[in-house]
CSV table of C-alpha atoms in Angstrom, one decimal:
chain,number,residue,atom,x,y,z
A,580,MET,CA,-15.0,-26.1,-18.3
A,581,SER,CA,-13.6,-22.6,-18.3
A,582,ALA,CA,-9.9,-22.2,-16.2
A,583,PRO,CA,-10.7,-20.3,-12.7
A,584,THR,CA,-10.2,-16.3,-12.8
A,585,LEU,CA,-6.5,-15.6,-12.7
A,586,TYR,CA,-6.4,-13.2,-10.0
A,587,LEU,CA,-3.2,-10.5,-11.0
A,588,ASP,CA,-4.7,-7.5,-8.8
A,589,HIS,CA,-3.1,-7.8,-5.1
A,590,ALA,CA,-2.2,-4.3,-5.1
A,591,ALA,CA,-5.9,-3.5,-5.1
A,592,THR,CA,-6.7,-5.8,-2.4
A,593,THR,CA,-5.5,-9.5,-1.1
A,594,PRO,CA,-7.1,-12.6,-0.3
A,595,LEU,CA,-7.8,-13.0,3.5
A,596,LEU,CA,-5.3,-15.6,4.7
A,597,PRO,CA,-6.9,-18.5,6.6
A,598,ALA,CA,-4.6,-17.3,9.7
A,599,ALA,CA,-6.0,-13.9,9.8
A,600,ARG,CA,-9.7,-15.3,9.3
A,601,ASP,CA,-8.8,-17.6,12.3
A,602,ALA,CA,-7.8,-14.6,14.3
A,603,MET,CA,-10.6,-12.6,13.2
A,604,LEU,CA,-13.0,-15.3,14.5
A,605,GLU,CA,-11.2,-15.4,17.9
A,606,GLY,CA,-11.5,-11.6,18.1
A,607,PHE,CA,-15.4,-12.1,17.5
A,608,ALA,CA,-15.7,-14.2,20.6
A,609,LEU,CA,-14.3,-10.9,22.8
A,610,TRP,CA,-17.1,-8.7,21.8
A,611,ALA,CA,-17.1,-6.4,24.5
A,612,ASN,CA,-16.0,-2.8,24.3
A,613,PRO,CA,-12.2,-2.6,24.5
A,614,SER,CA,-12.9,0.9,26.9
A,615,SER,CA,-15.3,-0.6,29.3
A,616,PRO,CA,-14.0,-1.0,32.7
A,617,HIS,CA,-15.5,-4.4,33.6
A,618,ALA,CA,-14.3,-7.6,33.4
A,619,PRO,CA,-15.2,-8.7,29.5
A,620,GLY,CA,-14.1,-5.2,28.5
A,621,ARG,CA,-10.8,-5.6,30.4
A,622,ARG,CA,-10.4,-8.7,28.5
A,623,ALA,CA,-10.8,-7.2,25.0
A,624,ARG,CA,-8.5,-4.5,26.0
A,625,ALA,CA,-5.9,-6.9,26.9
A,626,ALA,CA,-6.2,-8.6,23.7
A,627,LEU,CA,-5.7,-5.1,22.1
A,628,GLU,CA,-2.8,-4.3,24.0
A,629,ASP,CA,-0.9,-7.3,23.2
A,630,ALA,CA,-1.7,-7.0,19.4
A,631,ARG,CA,-0.6,-3.6,19.6
A,632,ALA,CA,2.7,-5.0,20.9
A,633,ARG,CA,2.9,-7.9,18.6
A,634,LEU,CA,2.3,-5.6,15.6
A,635,LYS,CA,5.2,-3.2,16.9
A,636,ASP,CA,7.4,-6.3,17.5
A,637,LEU,CA,6.6,-7.7,13.9
A,638,LEU,CA,7.3,-4.3,12.3
A,639,GLY,CA,10.3,-3.4,14.5
A,640,TRP,CA,8.6,-0.4,15.4
A,641,SER,CA,9.7,1.6,18.7
A,642,GLY,CA,7.4,4.2,18.8
A,643,GLU,CA,3.5,4.4,19.2
A,644,VAL,CA,0.6,2.8,17.2
A,645,VAL,CA,-3.0,4.2,16.4
A,646,PHE,CA,-5.4,1.7,15.0
A,647,THR,CA,-7.7,3.0,12.1
A,648,SER,CA,-9.8,2.0,9.7
A,649,GLY,CA,-7.3,1.5,7.1
A,650,ALA,CA,-4.5,3.4,5.2
A,651,SER,CA,-6.4,6.1,3.9
A,652,GLU,CA,-7.8,7.1,7.7
A,653,ALA,CA,-4.7,7.1,8.8
A,654,LEU,CA,-3.3,9.7,6.2
A,655,ALA,CA,-5.9,11.8,7.0
A,656,LEU,CA,-5.3,11.8,10.5
A,657,ALA,CA,-1.7,12.1,10.2
A,658,ILE,CA,-1.9,15.1,7.8
A,659,GLN,CA,-5.2,16.9,9.8
A,660,ARG,CA,-3.4,16.5,13.2
A,661,CYS,CA,0.4,16.4,12.7
A,662,ILE,CA,1.9,19.9,14.6
A,663,LEU,CA,3.7,20.9,11.4
A,664,PRO,CA,1.2,21.8,8.2
A,665,LEU,CA,1.4,19.8,5.3
A,666,VAL,CA,3.9,21.7,2.8
A,667,ALA,CA,4.8,19.3,-0.1
A,668,VAL,CA,3.8,16.0,-1.5
A,669,SER,CA,5.3,13.9,-4.5
A,670,ALA,CA,3.2,14.0,-7.6
A,671,VAL,CA,2.6,10.5,-7.6
A,672,GLU,CA,1.2,9.7,-4.4
A,673,HIS,CA,-2.3,8.2,-3.7
A,674,GLU,CA,-5.5,10.1,-4.1
A,675,ALA,CA,-5.8,9.5,-0.2
A,676,VAL,CA,-3.2,12.1,0.2
A,677,LEU,CA,-3.9,14.3,-2.8
A,678,ARG,CA,-7.1,15.0,-1.5
A,679,HIS,CA,-6.1,16.5,1.7
A,680,ALA,CA,-3.1,18.3,-0.1
A,681,GLY,CA,-4.5,21.5,-0.4
A,682,ASP,CA,-2.0,24.0,-2.0
A,683,ALA,CA,0.9,22.2,-0.8
A,684,ARG,CA,3.7,21.9,-3.0
A,685,ARG,CA,3.6,19.4,-5.6
A,686,LEU,CA,7.2,17.4,-5.6
A,687,ALA,CA,7.8,16.5,-9.3
A,688,VAL,CA,9.5,12.9,-10.2
A,689,ASP,CA,11.7,12.4,-12.7
A,690,PRO,CA,11.1,9.5,-15.7
A,691,LEU,CA,11.4,6.7,-13.2
A,692,GLY,CA,8.9,8.1,-10.9
A,693,LEU,CA,11.4,9.4,-8.3
A,694,VAL,CA,11.5,12.3,-6.1
A,695,ARG,CA,14.6,14.4,-5.6
A,696,PRO,CA,15.5,14.1,-1.9
A,697,ALA,CA,17.1,17.9,-1.9
A,698,ASP,CA,13.4,18.8,-2.9
A,699,CYS,CA,12.3,17.5,0.4
A,700,ALA,CA,14.0,19.8,2.6
A,701,LEU,CA,11.4,21.6,4.0
A,702,PRO,CA,10.4,23.0,7.2
A,703,GLY,CA,6.9,21.1,7.7
A,704,LEU,CA,5.3,17.6,7.0
A,705,VAL,CA,6.5,16.3,3.6
A,706,ALA,CA,4.2,13.2,2.2
A,707,VAL,CA,6.0,10.7,0.0
A,708,GLN,CA,5.4,7.2,-0.4
A,709,GLN,CA,7.2,4.1,0.3
A,710,ALA,CA,6.4,2.2,-3.0
A,711,ASN,CA,4.2,3.5,-5.8
A,712,ASN,CA,0.5,1.8,-5.9
A,713,GLU,CA,0.5,2.0,-10.0
A,714,THR,CA,4.5,1.3,-10.4
A,715,GLY,CA,5.7,-0.2,-7.8
A,716,VAL,CA,8.5,2.4,-7.7
A,717,MET,CA,10.3,2.8,-4.5
A,718,GLN,CA,11.5,6.1,-3.2
A,719,PRO,CA,14.8,6.7,-1.5
A,720,MET,CA,13.3,7.0,1.8
A,721,GLU,CA,16.2,7.2,3.9
A,722,ALA,CA,17.8,10.3,2.0
A,723,ILE,CA,14.5,11.8,1.8
A,724,ALA,CA,13.8,11.6,5.6
A,725,ASP,CA,17.1,13.1,6.2
A,726,ALA,CA,16.1,16.0,4.0
A,727,ALA,CA,13.3,16.8,5.6
A,728,ARG,CA,14.4,16.4,9.4
A,729,GLY,CA,17.7,18.5,8.6
A,730,ALA,CA,15.3,21.4,7.2
A,731,GLY,CA,13.1,21.2,10.7
A,732,GLY,CA,10.2,19.1,8.9
A,733,LEU,CA,9.0,15.5,9.6
A,734,LEU,CA,8.2,12.8,7.0
A,735,LEU,CA,4.6,11.2,6.1
A,736,ALA,CA,5.3,7.6,4.8
A,737,ASP,CA,2.0,5.9,2.9
A,738,ALA,CA,3.6,2.2,3.0
A,739,ALA,CA,0.3,0.6,2.5
A,740,GLN,CA,2.1,-1.2,-0.6
A,741,GLY,CA,5.1,-1.9,1.3
A,742,ALA,CA,4.1,-2.8,4.9
A,743,GLY,CA,4.2,-6.4,5.1
A,744,LYS,CA,6.7,-6.9,2.4
A,745,LEU,CA,9.1,-4.5,2.7
A,746,PHE,CA,11.2,-3.2,6.0
A,747,LEU,CA,9.4,0.1,7.3
A,748,PRO,CA,10.8,3.4,5.6
A,749,ASP,CA,12.5,5.9,7.9
A,750,ALA,CA,9.8,8.1,8.2
A,751,ASP,CA,8.1,9.9,11.5
A,752,LEU,CA,4.6,9.1,10.6
A,753,ILE,CA,3.6,5.8,8.7
A,754,ALA,CA,0.2,4.8,7.5
A,755,LEU,CA,-0.7,1.1,6.7
A,756,SER,CA,-3.6,-1.0,5.7
A,757,ALA,CA,-4.4,-4.9,6.5
A,758,HIS,CA,-6.2,-5.5,3.6
A,759,LYS,CA,-2.9,-4.8,1.3
A,760,PHE,CA,-0.9,-7.9,2.9
A,761,GLY,CA,-3.5,-10.6,3.7
A,762,GLY,CA,-5.8,-9.1,6.5
A,763,PRO,CA,-9.3,-8.1,6.2
A,764,VAL,CA,-10.6,-4.8,4.8
A,765,GLY,CA,-11.5,-2.0,7.0
A,766,VAL,CA,-8.7,-1.9,9.8
A,767,GLY,CA,-5.0,-0.3,9.2
A,768,ALA,CA,-2.7,1.9,11.7
A,769,LEU,CA,-0.7,4.9,11.9
A,770,LEU,CA,2.7,4.5,13.3
A,771,VAL,CA,3.9,7.6,15.0
A,772,ARG,CA,7.3,8.1,16.1
A,773,ASP,CA,6.6,10.6,19.1
A,774,TRP,CA,2.8,11.4,20.3
A,775,ALA,CA,4.6,15.1,20.7
A,776,MET,CA,4.2,15.1,16.6
A,777,LEU,CA,0.3,14.7,16.9
A,778,ARG,CA,-2.5,16.8,18.3
A,779,PRO,CA,-4.8,14.4,20.2
A,780,THR,CA,-8.4,15.1,19.8
A,781,GLY,CA,-10.2,13.1,22.3
A,782,GLY,CA,-11.7,9.6,22.2
A,783,GLN,CA,-10.5,6.4,22.2
A,784,GLU,CA,-6.8,5.5,21.0
A,785,ARG,CA,-5.3,7.6,23.7
A,786,GLY,CA,-7.0,10.4,22.6
A,787,TYR,CA,-5.9,10.5,18.9
A,788,ARG,CA,-8.8,8.3,17.3
A,789,GLY,CA,-12.4,8.4,18.1
A,790,GLY,CA,-14.5,5.1,17.5
A,791,THR,CA,-14.8,1.9,19.3
A,792,GLU,CA,-11.5,-0.1,18.2
A,793,ASN,CA,-12.0,-2.9,15.8
A,794,LEU,CA,-10.6,-5.9,17.9
A,795,PRO,CA,-11.3,-8.8,15.5
A,796,GLY,CA,-10.1,-6.6,12.4
A,797,VAL,CA,-6.9,-5.8,14.5
A,798,LEU,CA,-6.4,-9.0,15.7
A,799,ALA,CA,-6.5,-10.6,12.0
A,800,MET,CA,-4.3,-7.7,10.9
A,801,VAL,CA,-1.6,-8.7,13.4
A,802,ALA,CA,-1.9,-12.6,12.2
A,803,ALA,CA,-1.3,-11.6,8.8
A,804,LEU,CA,2.2,-9.5,9.1
A,805,ALA,CA,3.0,-12.7,11.0
A,806,ALA,CA,2.7,-15.1,8.0
A,807,GLY,CA,6.0,-13.1,6.7
A,808,ALA,CA,7.2,-12.3,3.7
A,809,GLU,CA,9.3,-15.2,2.4
A,810,TRP,CA,7.1,-15.3,-0.8
A,811,LEU,CA,8.7,-11.9,-2.2
A,812,GLY,CA,12.0,-13.9,-3.5
A,813,ARG,CA,9.7,-15.9,-5.5
A,814,ALA,CA,7.7,-12.9,-6.6
A,815,VAL,CA,11.0,-11.0,-7.9
A,816,ALA,CA,11.5,-13.9,-10.3
A,817,LEU,CA,8.0,-14.1,-11.7
A,818,ARG,CA,8.2,-10.2,-12.3
A,819,ASP,CA,11.7,-10.7,-13.9
A,820,ARG,CA,10.0,-13.5,-16.1
A,821,LEU,CA,7.1,-11.2,-17.1
A,822,ASP,CA,9.4,-8.2,-17.6
A,823,GLN,CA,11.3,-10.4,-20.3
A,824,ALA,CA,8.4,-11.7,-22.0
A,825,ILE,CA,6.3,-8.5,-22.3
A,826,ALA,CA,9.6,-7.3,-23.9
A,827,ALA,CA,9.9,-9.8,-26.2
A,828,ALA,CA,6.4,-9.5,-27.1
A,829,GLY,CA,6.9,-5.5,-27.9
A,830,GLY,CA,5.5,-4.3,-24.7
A,831,ILE,CA,7.4,-2.0,-22.2
A,832,SER,CA,8.1,-2.2,-18.6
A,833,ILE,CA,7.5,1.3,-16.6
A,834,ALA,CA,10.5,2.1,-14.6
A,835,GLU,CA,12.1,-1.2,-15.4
A,836,GLU,CA,15.5,0.6,-14.4
A,837,THR,CA,14.7,1.3,-10.8
A,838,ALA,CA,14.0,-0.7,-7.6
A,839,ARG,CA,10.4,-1.5,-7.3
A,840,VAL,CA,8.4,-3.7,-4.8
A,841,PRO,CA,8.4,-6.9,-6.3
A,842,SER,CA,4.9,-7.6,-6.3
A,843,ILE,CA,4.0,-4.3,-8.7
A,844,ALA,CA,4.9,-3.9,-12.2
A,845,ALA,CA,2.9,-1.7,-15.2
A,846,TYR,CA,3.2,-2.3,-18.7
A,847,ARG,CA,2.5,-0.5,-21.5
A,848,MET,CA,0.7,-2.3,-24.8
A,849,PRO,CA,1.3,0.3,-27.6
A,850,GLY,CA,-1.7,0.8,-30.1
A,851,LYS,CA,-3.8,-1.0,-27.3
A,852,SER,CA,-5.7,1.2,-24.7
A,853,ALA,CA,-5.6,0.2,-21.2
A,854,ASN,CA,-9.6,0.2,-21.1
A,855,ALA,CA,-9.5,-2.2,-23.7
A,856,GLN,CA,-6.5,-4.7,-22.6
A,857,LEU,CA,-9.1,-4.8,-19.5
A,858,ILE,CA,-12.2,-6.1,-21.2
A,859,ARG,CA,-9.8,-8.5,-23.3
A,860,PHE,CA,-7.9,-9.9,-20.0
A,861,ASP,CA,-11.7,-9.8,-18.2
A,862,GLY,CA,-13.1,-11.9,-20.7
A,863,MET,CA,-10.1,-14.3,-20.8
A,864,GLY,CA,-10.9,-14.6,-17.1
A,865,ILE,CA,-7.9,-12.7,-15.8
A,866,ALA,CA,-8.1,-9.9,-13.3
A,867,VAL,CA,-5.3,-6.9,-13.7
A,868,SER,CA,-6.3,-3.2,-13.4
A,869,ALA,CA,-5.6,0.3,-15.1
A,870,GLY,CA,-3.7,2.2,-12.2
A,871,SER,CA,-4.9,2.6,-8.5
A,872,ALA,CA,-8.4,0.5,-7.6
A,873,CYS,CA,-9.6,3.6,-6.2
A,874,SER,CA,-9.6,5.5,-9.2
A,875,SER,CA,-10.2,2.5,-11.8
A,876,GLY,CA,-13.9,3.8,-12.8
A,877,SER,CA,-12.5,6.8,-14.4
A,878,LEU,CA,-11.4,7.5,-17.9
A,879,LYS,CA,-8.7,10.0,-16.9
A,880,THR,CA,-5.3,9.3,-17.5
A,881,SER,CA,-3.1,8.2,-14.4
A,882,HIS,CA,-1.6,11.2,-12.6
A,883,VAL,CA,1.0,8.9,-11.7
A,884,LEU,CA,1.9,8.3,-15.4
A,885,GLN,CA,1.4,11.8,-16.5
A,886,ALA,CA,3.8,13.2,-13.6
A,887,MET,CA,6.5,10.7,-14.9
A,888,GLY,CA,6.2,11.9,-18.4
A,889,VAL,CA,5.2,8.3,-19.8
A,890,GLU,CA,4.3,8.2,-23.4
A,891,GLY,CA,1.4,6.4,-23.8
A,892,ALA,CA,-0.1,6.3,-20.5
A,893,ASN,CA,-3.3,5.5,-21.6
A,894,GLU,CA,-2.2,2.0,-23.0
A,895,VAL,CA,-0.5,0.7,-19.0
A,896,ILE,CA,-2.0,-1.7,-16.9
A,897,ARG,CA,-0.9,-2.6,-13.6
A,898,VAL,CA,-0.1,-6.4,-12.6
A,899,SER,CA,0.2,-6.8,-8.9
A,900,ILE,CA,1.6,-10.5,-7.6
A,901,GLY,CA,0.5,-12.3,-4.8
A,902,ARG,CA,1.6,-14.9,-2.1
A,903,GLU,CA,0.1,-17.8,-4.2
A,904,THR,CA,0.7,-16.7,-7.7
A,905,SER,CA,2.3,-19.6,-9.6
A,906,GLU,CA,4.8,-19.7,-12.8
A,907,ALA,CA,2.3,-21.3,-14.6
A,908,GLU,CA,-0.5,-18.4,-13.8
A,909,ILE,CA,2.2,-16.1,-14.9
A,910,ASP,CA,2.8,-17.9,-18.0
A,911,ARG,CA,-1.1,-18.0,-18.6
A,912,PHE,CA,-1.0,-14.2,-18.5
A,913,ILE,CA,2.0,-14.1,-21.0
A,914,ALA,CA,0.3,-16.0,-23.6
A,915,ALA,CA,-3.0,-13.8,-23.0
A,916,TRP,CA,-0.9,-10.6,-23.1
A,917,ARG,CA,0.8,-12.2,-26.5
A,918,GLU,CA,-3.1,-12.9,-27.9
A,919,VAL,CA,-4.4,-9.5,-27.0
A,920,ALA,CA,-1.2,-7.6,-28.2
A,921,GLY,CA,-1.5,-9.2,-31.5
A,922,ALA,CA,-5.4,-8.7,-32.0
């Protein structure tokens, strides 16, 4: 009997936590529209607002919350409805930001993938990720926020890979997605420091987002967030183990010298294309990726790695660790890496 699939692609999506599944089922029992004035609608509204308050408490957020269908919608809403125009985005942003960036300035990054805070001193909306979805590199968000605000600007942070794992970044608008931390797909949120930063358009969510709220999804998202992130200490040790073993086998850890979110790492296997690696690993029952899941079907070289000037960018894969990843599983991947690298 073959070994079960080893899933090391948690940056793409995570398994639904049991607590989130239970909360979602509870939400299905509250099937009425939260905007309806009758008793069933009021019960649904009460549950929705209680979930909003719990989300803010769990995140330590004192501003406002707009529930969305995920981080992509949250980012689009922020960019399209912010009172300030989007003037700059980091060159390593997720496609969910870049597709709305238009002629906004692309902020260069250094070889470690870091933005220079001074470049963010602009009088408009600046978009910078908290943690990169391909390399795990964490940006100096506090310094970036200070620079943007000092110039009369605002900071939009894509926290899809950080929410539920890291403290919230110091930003004015923050996007998050439930399925990146054990919640269901199809639900997320835009955190807004002050309603005055967004132009309302009518509809639900106090007029800032149209469409009936996904109450089961919201309840599940909050339950997943409440599960905590104590496992990240173990993830640091597992990633360090990976870094060391891959270096010993002739591989290269991308941006190893800077702070990375513990759950994500990118590795180069010299002489082996990322696509060839993925095929081999998949045949061995191991699920990893070559960059963002949103562009994994493309043969183009990662724009993130290109912006960093990574040599052999088309030989880099992403390994992302989850809550249940074990040392034995990491050792299984290391053994597979050695086999593929030596083939």
